[in-house]
mmCIF file of C-alpha atoms in Angstrom:
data_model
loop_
_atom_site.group_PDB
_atom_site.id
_atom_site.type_symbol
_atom_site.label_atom_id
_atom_site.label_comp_id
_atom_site.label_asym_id
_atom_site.label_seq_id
_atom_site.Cartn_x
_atom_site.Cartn_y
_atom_site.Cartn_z
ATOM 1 C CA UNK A 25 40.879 -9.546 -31.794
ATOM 2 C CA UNK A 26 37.737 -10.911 -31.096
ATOM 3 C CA UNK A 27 33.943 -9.355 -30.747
ATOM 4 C CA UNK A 28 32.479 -9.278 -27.370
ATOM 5 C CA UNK A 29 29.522 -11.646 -27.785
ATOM 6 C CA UNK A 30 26.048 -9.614 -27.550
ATOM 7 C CA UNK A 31 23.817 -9.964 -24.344
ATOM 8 C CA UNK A 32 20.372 -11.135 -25.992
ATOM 9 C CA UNK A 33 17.297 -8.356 -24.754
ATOM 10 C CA UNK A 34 15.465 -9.867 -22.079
ATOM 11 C CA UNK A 35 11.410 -9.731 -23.242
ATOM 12 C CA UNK A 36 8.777 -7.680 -21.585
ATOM 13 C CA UNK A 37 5.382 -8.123 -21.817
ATOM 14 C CA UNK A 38 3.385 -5.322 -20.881
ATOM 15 C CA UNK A 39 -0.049 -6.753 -19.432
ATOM 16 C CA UNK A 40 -2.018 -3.890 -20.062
ATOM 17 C CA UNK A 41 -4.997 -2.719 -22.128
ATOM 18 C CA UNK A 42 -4.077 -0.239 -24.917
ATOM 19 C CA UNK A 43 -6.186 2.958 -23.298
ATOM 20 C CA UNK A 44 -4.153 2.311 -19.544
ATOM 21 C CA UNK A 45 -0.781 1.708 -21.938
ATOM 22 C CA UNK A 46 -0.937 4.691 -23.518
ATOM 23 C CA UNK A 47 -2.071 6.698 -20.177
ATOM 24 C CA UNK A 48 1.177 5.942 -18.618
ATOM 25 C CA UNK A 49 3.899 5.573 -21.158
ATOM 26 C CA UNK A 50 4.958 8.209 -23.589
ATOM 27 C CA UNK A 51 6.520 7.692 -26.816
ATOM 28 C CA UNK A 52 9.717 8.722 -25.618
ATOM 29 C CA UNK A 53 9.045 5.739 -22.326
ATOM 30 C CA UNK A 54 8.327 3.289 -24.931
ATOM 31 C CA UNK A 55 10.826 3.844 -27.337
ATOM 32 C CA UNK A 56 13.528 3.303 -24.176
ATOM 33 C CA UNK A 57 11.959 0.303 -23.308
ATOM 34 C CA UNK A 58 12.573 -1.178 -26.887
ATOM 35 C CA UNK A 59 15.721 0.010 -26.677
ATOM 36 C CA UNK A 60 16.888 -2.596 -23.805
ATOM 37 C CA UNK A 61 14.354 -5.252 -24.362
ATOM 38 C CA UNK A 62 11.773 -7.326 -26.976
ATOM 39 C CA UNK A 63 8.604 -5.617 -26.243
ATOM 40 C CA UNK A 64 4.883 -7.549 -26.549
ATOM 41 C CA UNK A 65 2.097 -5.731 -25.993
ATOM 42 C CA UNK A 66 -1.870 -6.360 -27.012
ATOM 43 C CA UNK A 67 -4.467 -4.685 -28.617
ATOM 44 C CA UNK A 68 -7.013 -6.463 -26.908
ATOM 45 C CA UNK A 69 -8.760 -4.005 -24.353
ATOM 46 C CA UNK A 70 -10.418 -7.237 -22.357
ATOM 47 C CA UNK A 71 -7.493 -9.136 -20.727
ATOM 48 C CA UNK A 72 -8.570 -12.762 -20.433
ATOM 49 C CA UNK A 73 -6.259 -15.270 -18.821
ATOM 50 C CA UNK A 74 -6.228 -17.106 -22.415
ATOM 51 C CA UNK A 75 -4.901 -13.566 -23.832
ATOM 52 C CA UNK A 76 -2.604 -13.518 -20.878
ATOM 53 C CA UNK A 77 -0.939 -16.676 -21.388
ATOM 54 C CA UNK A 78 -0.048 -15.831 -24.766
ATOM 55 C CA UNK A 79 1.278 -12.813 -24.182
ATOM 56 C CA UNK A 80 3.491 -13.520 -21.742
ATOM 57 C CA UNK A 81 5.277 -16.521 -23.316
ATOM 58 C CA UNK A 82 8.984 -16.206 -23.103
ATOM 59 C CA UNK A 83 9.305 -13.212 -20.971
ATOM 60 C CA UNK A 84 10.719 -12.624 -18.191
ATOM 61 C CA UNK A 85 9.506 -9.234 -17.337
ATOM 62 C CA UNK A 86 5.679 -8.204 -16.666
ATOM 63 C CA UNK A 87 4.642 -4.696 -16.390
ATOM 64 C CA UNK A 88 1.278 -4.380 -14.965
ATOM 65 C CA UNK A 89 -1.088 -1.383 -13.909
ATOM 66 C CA UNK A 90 -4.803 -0.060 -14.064
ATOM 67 C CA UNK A 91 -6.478 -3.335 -16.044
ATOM 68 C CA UNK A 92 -4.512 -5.913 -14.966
ATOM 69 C CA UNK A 93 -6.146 -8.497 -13.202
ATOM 70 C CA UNK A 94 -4.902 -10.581 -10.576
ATOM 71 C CA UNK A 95 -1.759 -13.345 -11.394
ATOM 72 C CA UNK A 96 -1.483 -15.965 -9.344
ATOM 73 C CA UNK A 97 -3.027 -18.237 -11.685
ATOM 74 C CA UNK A 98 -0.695 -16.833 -14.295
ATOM 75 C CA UNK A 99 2.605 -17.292 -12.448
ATOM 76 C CA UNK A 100 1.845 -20.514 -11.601
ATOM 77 C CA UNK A 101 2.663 -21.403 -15.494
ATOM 78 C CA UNK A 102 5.387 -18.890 -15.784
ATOM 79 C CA UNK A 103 8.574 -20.058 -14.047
ATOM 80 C CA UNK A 104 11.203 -17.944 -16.162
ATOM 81 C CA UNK A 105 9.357 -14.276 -14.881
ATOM 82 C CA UNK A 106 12.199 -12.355 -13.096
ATOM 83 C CA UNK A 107 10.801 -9.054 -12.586
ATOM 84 C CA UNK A 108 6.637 -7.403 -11.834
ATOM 85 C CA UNK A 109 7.108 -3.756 -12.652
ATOM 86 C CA UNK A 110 3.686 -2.013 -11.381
ATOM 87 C CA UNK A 111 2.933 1.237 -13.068
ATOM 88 C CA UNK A 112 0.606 1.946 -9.896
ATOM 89 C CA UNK A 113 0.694 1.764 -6.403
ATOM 90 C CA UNK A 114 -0.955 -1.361 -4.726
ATOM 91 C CA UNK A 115 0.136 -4.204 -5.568
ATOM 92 C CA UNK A 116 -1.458 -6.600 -3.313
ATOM 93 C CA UNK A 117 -4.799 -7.669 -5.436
ATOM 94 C CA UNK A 118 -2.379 -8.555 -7.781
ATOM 95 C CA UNK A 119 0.575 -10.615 -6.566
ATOM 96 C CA UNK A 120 -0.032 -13.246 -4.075
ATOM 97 C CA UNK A 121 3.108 -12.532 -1.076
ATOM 98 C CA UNK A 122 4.430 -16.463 -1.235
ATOM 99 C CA UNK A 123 5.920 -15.282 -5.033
ATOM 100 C CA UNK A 124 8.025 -12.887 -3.825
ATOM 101 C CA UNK A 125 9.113 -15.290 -0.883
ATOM 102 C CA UNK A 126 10.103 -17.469 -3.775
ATOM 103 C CA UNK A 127 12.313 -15.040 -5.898
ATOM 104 C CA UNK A 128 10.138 -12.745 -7.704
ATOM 105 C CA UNK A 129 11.173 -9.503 -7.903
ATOM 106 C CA UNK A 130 8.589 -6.727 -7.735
ATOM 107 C CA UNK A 131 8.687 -2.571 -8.113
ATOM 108 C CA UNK A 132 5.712 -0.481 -7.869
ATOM 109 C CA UNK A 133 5.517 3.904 -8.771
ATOM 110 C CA UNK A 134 3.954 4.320 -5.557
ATOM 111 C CA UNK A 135 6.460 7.227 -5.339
ATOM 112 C CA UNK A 136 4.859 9.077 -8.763
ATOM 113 C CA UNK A 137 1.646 8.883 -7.440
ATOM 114 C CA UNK A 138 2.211 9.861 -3.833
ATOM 115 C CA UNK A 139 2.862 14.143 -5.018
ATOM 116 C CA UNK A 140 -0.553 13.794 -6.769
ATOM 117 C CA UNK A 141 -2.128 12.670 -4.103
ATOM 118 C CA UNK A 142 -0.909 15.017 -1.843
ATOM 119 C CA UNK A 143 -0.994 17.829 -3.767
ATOM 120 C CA UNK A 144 -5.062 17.284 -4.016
ATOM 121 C CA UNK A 145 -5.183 16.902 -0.448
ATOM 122 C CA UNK A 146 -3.797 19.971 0.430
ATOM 123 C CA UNK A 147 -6.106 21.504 -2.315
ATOM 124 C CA UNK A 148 -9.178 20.102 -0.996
ATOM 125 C CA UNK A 149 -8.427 20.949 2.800
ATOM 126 C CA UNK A 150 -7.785 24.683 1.679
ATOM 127 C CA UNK A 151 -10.745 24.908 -0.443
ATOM 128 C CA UNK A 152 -12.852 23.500 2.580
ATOM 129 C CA UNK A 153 -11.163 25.646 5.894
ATOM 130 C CA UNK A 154 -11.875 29.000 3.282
ATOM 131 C CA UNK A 155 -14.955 27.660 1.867
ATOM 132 C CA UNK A 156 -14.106 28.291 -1.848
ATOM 133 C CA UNK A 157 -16.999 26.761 -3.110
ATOM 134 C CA UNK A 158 -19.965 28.694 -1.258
ATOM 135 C CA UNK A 159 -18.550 31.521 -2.280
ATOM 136 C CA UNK A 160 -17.731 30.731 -5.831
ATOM 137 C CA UNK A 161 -21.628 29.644 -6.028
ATOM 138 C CA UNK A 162 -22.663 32.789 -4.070
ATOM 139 C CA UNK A 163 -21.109 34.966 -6.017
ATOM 140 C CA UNK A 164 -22.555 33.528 -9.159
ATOM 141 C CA UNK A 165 -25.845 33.414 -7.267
ATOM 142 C CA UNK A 166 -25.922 37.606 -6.537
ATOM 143 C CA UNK A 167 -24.497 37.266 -3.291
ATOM 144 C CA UNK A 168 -22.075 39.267 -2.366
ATOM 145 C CA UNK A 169 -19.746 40.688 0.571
ATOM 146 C CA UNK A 170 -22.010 39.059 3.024
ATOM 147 C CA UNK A 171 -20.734 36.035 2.449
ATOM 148 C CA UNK A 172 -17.373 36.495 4.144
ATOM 149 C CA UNK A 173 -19.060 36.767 7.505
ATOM 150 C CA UNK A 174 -21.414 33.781 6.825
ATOM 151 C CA UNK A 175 -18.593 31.804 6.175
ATOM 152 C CA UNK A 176 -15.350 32.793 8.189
ATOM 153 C CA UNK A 177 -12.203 30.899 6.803
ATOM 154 C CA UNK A 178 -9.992 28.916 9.280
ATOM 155 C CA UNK A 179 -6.089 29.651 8.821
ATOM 156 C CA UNK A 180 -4.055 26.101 8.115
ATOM 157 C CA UNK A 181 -1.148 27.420 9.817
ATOM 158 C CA UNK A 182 -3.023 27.769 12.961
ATOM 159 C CA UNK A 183 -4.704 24.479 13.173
ATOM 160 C CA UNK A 184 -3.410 20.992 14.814
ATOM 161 C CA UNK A 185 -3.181 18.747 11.883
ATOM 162 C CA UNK A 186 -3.644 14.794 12.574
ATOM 163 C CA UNK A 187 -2.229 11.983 9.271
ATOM 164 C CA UNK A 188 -2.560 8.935 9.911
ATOM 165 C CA UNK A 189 -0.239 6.157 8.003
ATOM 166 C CA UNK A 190 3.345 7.156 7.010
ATOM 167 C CA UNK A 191 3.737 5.503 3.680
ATOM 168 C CA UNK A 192 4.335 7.313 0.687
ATOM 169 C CA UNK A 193 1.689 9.608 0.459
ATOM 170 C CA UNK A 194 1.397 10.754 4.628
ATOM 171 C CA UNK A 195 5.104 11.620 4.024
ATOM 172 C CA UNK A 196 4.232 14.127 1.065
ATOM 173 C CA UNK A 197 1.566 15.262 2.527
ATOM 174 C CA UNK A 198 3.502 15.792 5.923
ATOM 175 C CA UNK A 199 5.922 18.018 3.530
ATOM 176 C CA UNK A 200 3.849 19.905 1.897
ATOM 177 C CA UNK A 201 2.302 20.745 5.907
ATOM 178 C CA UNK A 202 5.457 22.199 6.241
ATOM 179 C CA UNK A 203 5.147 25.323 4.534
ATOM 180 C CA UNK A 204 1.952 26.145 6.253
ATOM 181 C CA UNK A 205 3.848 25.823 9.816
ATOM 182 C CA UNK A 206 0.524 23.696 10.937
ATOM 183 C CA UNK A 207 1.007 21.846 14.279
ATOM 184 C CA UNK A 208 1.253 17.846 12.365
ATOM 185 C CA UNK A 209 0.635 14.452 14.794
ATOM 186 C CA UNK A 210 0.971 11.239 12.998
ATOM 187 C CA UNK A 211 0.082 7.242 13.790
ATOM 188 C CA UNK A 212 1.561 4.953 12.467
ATOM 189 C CA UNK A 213 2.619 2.063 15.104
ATOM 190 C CA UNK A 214 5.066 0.746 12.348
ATOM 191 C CA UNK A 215 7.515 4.215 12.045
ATOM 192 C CA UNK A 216 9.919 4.947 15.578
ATOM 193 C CA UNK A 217 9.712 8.207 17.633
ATOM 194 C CA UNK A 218 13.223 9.004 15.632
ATOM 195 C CA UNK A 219 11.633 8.650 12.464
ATOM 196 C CA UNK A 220 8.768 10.732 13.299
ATOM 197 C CA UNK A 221 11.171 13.175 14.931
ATOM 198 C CA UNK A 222 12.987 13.240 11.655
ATOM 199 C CA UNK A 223 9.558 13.933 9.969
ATOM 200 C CA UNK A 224 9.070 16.898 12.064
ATOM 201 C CA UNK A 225 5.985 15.394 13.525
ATOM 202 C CA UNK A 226 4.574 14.460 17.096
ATOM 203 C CA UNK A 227 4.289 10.401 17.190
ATOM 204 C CA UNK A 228 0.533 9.779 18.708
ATOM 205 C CA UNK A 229 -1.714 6.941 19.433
ATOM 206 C CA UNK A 230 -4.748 6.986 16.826
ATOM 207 C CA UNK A 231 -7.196 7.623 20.011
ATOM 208 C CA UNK A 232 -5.376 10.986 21.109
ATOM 209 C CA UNK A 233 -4.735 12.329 17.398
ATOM 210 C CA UNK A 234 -8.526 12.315 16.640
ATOM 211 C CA UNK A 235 -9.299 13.945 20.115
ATOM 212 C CA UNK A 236 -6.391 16.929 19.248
ATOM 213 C CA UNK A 237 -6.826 17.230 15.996
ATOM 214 C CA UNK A 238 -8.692 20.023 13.533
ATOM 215 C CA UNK A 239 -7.908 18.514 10.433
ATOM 216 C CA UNK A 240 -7.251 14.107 10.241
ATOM 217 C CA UNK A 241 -6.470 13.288 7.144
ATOM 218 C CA UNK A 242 -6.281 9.310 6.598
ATOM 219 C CA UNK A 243 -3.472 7.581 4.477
ATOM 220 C CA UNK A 244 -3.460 4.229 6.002
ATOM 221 C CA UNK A 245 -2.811 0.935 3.891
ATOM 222 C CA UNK A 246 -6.041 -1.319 4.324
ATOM 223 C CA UNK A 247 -5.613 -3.984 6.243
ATOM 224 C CA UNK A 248 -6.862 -6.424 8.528
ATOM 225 C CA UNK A 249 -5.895 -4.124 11.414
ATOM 226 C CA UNK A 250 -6.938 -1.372 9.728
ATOM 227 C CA UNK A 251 -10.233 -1.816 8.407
ATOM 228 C CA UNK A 252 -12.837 0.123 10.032
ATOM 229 C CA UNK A 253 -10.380 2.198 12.291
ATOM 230 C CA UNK A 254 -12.884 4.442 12.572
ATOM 231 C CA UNK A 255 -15.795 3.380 13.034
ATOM 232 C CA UNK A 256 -19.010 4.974 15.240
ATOM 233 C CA UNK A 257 -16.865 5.750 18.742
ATOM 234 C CA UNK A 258 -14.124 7.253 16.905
ATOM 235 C CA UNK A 259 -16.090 9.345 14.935
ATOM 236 C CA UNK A 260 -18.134 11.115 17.705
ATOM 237 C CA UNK A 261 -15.012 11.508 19.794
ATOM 238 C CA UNK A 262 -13.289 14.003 17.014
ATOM 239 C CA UNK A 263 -13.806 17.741 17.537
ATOM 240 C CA UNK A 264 -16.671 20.025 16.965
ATOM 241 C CA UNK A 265 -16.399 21.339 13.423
ATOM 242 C CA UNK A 266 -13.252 18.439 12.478
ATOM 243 C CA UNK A 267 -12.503 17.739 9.152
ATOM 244 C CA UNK A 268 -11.870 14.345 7.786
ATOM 245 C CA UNK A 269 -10.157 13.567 4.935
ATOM 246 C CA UNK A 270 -9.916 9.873 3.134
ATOM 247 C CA UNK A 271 -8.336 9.747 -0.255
ATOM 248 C CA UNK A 272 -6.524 6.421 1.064
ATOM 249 C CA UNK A 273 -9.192 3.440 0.787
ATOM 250 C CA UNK A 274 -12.924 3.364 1.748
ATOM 251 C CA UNK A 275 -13.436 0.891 4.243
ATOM 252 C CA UNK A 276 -10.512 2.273 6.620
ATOM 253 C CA UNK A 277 -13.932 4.476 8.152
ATOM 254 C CA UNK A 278 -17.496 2.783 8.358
ATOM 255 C CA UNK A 279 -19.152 4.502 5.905
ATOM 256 C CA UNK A 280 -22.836 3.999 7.476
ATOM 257 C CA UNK A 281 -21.079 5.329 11.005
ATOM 258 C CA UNK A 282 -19.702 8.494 8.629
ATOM 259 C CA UNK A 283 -23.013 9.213 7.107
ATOM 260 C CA UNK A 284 -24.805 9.164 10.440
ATOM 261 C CA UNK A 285 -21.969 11.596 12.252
ATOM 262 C CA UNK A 286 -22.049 13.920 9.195
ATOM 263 C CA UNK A 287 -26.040 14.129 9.270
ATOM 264 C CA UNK A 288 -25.540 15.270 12.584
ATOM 265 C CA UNK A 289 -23.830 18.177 10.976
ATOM 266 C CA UNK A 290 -21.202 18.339 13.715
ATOM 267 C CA UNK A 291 -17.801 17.643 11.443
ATOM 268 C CA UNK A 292 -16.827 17.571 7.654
ATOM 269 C CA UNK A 293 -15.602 15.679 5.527
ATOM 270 C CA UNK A 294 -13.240 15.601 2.519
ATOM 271 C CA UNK A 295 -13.848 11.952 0.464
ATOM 272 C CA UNK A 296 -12.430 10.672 -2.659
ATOM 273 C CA UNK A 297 -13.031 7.269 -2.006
ATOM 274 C CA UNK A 298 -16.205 4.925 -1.504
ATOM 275 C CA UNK A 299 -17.314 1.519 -0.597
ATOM 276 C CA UNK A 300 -19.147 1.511 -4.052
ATOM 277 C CA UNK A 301 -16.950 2.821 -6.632
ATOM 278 C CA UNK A 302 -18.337 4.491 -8.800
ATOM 279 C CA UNK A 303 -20.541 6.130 -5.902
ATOM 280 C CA UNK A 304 -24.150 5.271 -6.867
ATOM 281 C CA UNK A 305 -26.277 7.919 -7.721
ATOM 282 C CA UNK A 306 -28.683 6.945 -4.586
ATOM 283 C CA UNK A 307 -26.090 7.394 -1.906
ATOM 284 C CA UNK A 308 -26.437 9.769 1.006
ATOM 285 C CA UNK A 309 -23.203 11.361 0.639
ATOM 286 C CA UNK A 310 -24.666 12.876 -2.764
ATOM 287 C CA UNK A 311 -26.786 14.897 -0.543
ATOM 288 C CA UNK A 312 -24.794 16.179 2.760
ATOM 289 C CA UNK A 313 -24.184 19.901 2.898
ATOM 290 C CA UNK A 314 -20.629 18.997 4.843
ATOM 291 C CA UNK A 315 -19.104 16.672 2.563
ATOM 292 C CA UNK A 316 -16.825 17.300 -0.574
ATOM 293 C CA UNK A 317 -16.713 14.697 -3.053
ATOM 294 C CA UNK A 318 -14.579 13.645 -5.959
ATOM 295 C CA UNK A 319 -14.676 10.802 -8.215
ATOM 296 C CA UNK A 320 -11.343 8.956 -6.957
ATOM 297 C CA UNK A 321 -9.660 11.777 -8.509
ATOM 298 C CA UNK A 322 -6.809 12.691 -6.137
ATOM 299 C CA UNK A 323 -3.837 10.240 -7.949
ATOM 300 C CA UNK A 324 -4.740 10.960 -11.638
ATOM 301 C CA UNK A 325 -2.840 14.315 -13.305
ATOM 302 C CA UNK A 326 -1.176 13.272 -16.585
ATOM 303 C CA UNK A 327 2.250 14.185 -15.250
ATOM 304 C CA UNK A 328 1.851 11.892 -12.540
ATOM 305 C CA UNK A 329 0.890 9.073 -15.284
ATOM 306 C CA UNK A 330 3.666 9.866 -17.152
ATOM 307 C CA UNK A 331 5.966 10.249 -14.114
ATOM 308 C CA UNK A 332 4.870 6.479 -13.181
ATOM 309 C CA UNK A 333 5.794 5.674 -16.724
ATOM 310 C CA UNK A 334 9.007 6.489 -16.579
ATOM 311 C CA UNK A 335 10.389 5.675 -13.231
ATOM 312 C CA UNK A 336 8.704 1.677 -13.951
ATOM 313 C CA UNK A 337 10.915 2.232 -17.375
ATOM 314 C CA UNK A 338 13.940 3.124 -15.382
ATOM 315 C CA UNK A 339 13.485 0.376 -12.669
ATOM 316 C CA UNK A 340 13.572 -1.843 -16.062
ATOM 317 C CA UNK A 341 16.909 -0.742 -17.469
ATOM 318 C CA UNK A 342 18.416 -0.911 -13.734
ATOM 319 C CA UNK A 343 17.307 -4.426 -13.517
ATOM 320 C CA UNK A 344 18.595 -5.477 -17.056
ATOM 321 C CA UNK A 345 21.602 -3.528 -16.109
ATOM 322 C CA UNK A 346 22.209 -5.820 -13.090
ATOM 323 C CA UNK A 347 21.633 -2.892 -10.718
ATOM 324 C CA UNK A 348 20.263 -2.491 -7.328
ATOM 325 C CA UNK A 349 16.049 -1.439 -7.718
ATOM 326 C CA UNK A 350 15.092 1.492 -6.226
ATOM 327 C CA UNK A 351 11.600 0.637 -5.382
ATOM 328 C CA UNK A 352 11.769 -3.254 -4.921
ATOM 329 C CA UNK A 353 9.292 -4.381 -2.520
ATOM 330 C CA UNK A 354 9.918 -6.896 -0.560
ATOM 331 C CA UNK A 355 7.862 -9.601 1.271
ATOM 332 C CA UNK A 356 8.034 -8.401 4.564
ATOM 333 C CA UNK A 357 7.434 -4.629 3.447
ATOM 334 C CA UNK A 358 4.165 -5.821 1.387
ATOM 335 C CA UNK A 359 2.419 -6.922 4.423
ATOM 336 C CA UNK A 360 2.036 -3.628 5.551
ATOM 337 C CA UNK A 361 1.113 -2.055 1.790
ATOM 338 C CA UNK A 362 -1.730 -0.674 0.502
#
């Protein structure tokens, strides 16, 4: 009888600076990844291309995330990588389209990230429509039961509430909207009328969701045709007393339009993303009564980092495995990615 010859472990090289390493794998994630493959990681926390190079020799997996810089250069020089597995969500600063044209294989934890996200945008737009934090620094201030009629709440339920972009964080959002039995319109030109009817959602153009909407909450990829979607005529055409909500990217709304509608005082707005990241200390926003800030907050909980962790580690044993991905992205799909 003879011994079924041993599959060598592919290698992975995990192109990530210790702190971000350790933010998304546990000891438990790590110890299955070196149980299915060679494992080289760094303790540099600068990742030059020179500390790239050598790191990835002879693997043919990558595992990138927060830190990583951009690879084109690098897979230029590194015809035996099979397999990108992206602990985050965007993946487009980081892998140039024409290498997955021409075989690479790439899988992102968009899907971790997207019940963070939309947990802290449901948060946010309750905190704002019952006005949480005047009276949590009213009471604190000696106010008291006066407040309630200086600030009368808005009901979610009741309102008409506008997402725009489908991907994986409108769709969580768009669930979570369901236990609050809110009225929900969506745009997104790339999703059918079944698909939306599936969603339990009213398919609109952009123009008539901000017109109908109370609450417009953006989760739109950034792209050519979407930056600056709204921008000074779209802004002045959503209702009296709207709230706007970006935790998608920045420069999907003009920020100089947003500041100028907002000093108006006329709308809200809910922002966890900024041209300038971090937001300087200088900026207008810093100072509006009617905006609510957060330091591009809304995807980081630890479970969510470790729930990235592990579904990247499981897309890793599926592919040494020989089985199917389960969030591959393909070239066609990436063109209309964050």
């Amino acid at each position: 009888m003879h011994a079924m010859p041993s599959v060598e472990r592919p290698t992975v090289a995990i192109l990530l600076p210790p702190e971000s390493r350790r933010l998304v794998l546990s000891e438990a994630a790590e110890q299955r990844l070196n149980n299915v493959a060679r494992v080289h990681t760094i303790a540099e926390t600068s990742l030059s291309m020179s500390v790239l190079r050598e790191l990835v020799g002879g693997s043919s997996i990558w595992l990138t995330g927060w830190g990583t810089p951009p690879l084109a250069d690098l897979l230029t020089d590194a015809p035996n990588v099979k397999l990108v597995g992206h602990f985050a969500g965007s993946i487009r600063r980081l892998i140039p389209e024409y290498a997955l044209s021409g075989g690479l294989r790439v899988t992102h934890a968009a899907g971790a990230i997207s019940d963070s996200v939309a947990e802290f945008v449901l948060a946010q737009i309750l905190m704002a429509l019952r006005h949480g934090d005047a009276f949590n620094t009213g009471m604190k201030a000696g106010q008291g039961w006066e407040l309630r009629d200086r600030y009368p709440g808005r009901l979610l339920g009741a309102l008409t509430v506008g997402i725009v972009g489908a991907g994986y964080v409108g769709r969580a959002v768009i669930r979570l909207l369901r236990a609050f039995h809110a009225t929900v319109l969506l745009a997104d030109p790339t999703i059918s009328e079944e698909a939306a009817r599936e969603l339990g959602v009213e398919r609109v153009p952009l123009s008539e969701l901000i017109e109908r909407c109370d609450v417009v909450s953006l989760h739109a990829p950034l792209l050519d045709a979407t930056k600056g979607m709204l921008g000074t005529a779209e802004l002045s055409r959503l209702r009296d007393g709207a709230l706007l909500v970006n935790m998608a990217r920045s420069p999907l709304v003009n920020e100089q339009a947003l500041v100028a509608e907002l000093k108006r005082g006329r709308i809200r707005a809910i922002l966890d993303v900024f041209d300038e990241e971090p937001l300087p200390a200088s900026s207008p926003l810093r100072q509006l009564p009617n905006v609510y800030l957060s330091p591009h907050a809304a995807g980081h909980t630890q479970d969510s980092h470790w729930r990235q962790g592990d579904l990247i580690v499981d897309e890793v044993e599926r592919f040494v495995r020989g089985e199917p991905l389960q969030f591959e992205i393909s070239a066609a799909a990436m063109r209309h990615m964050a």
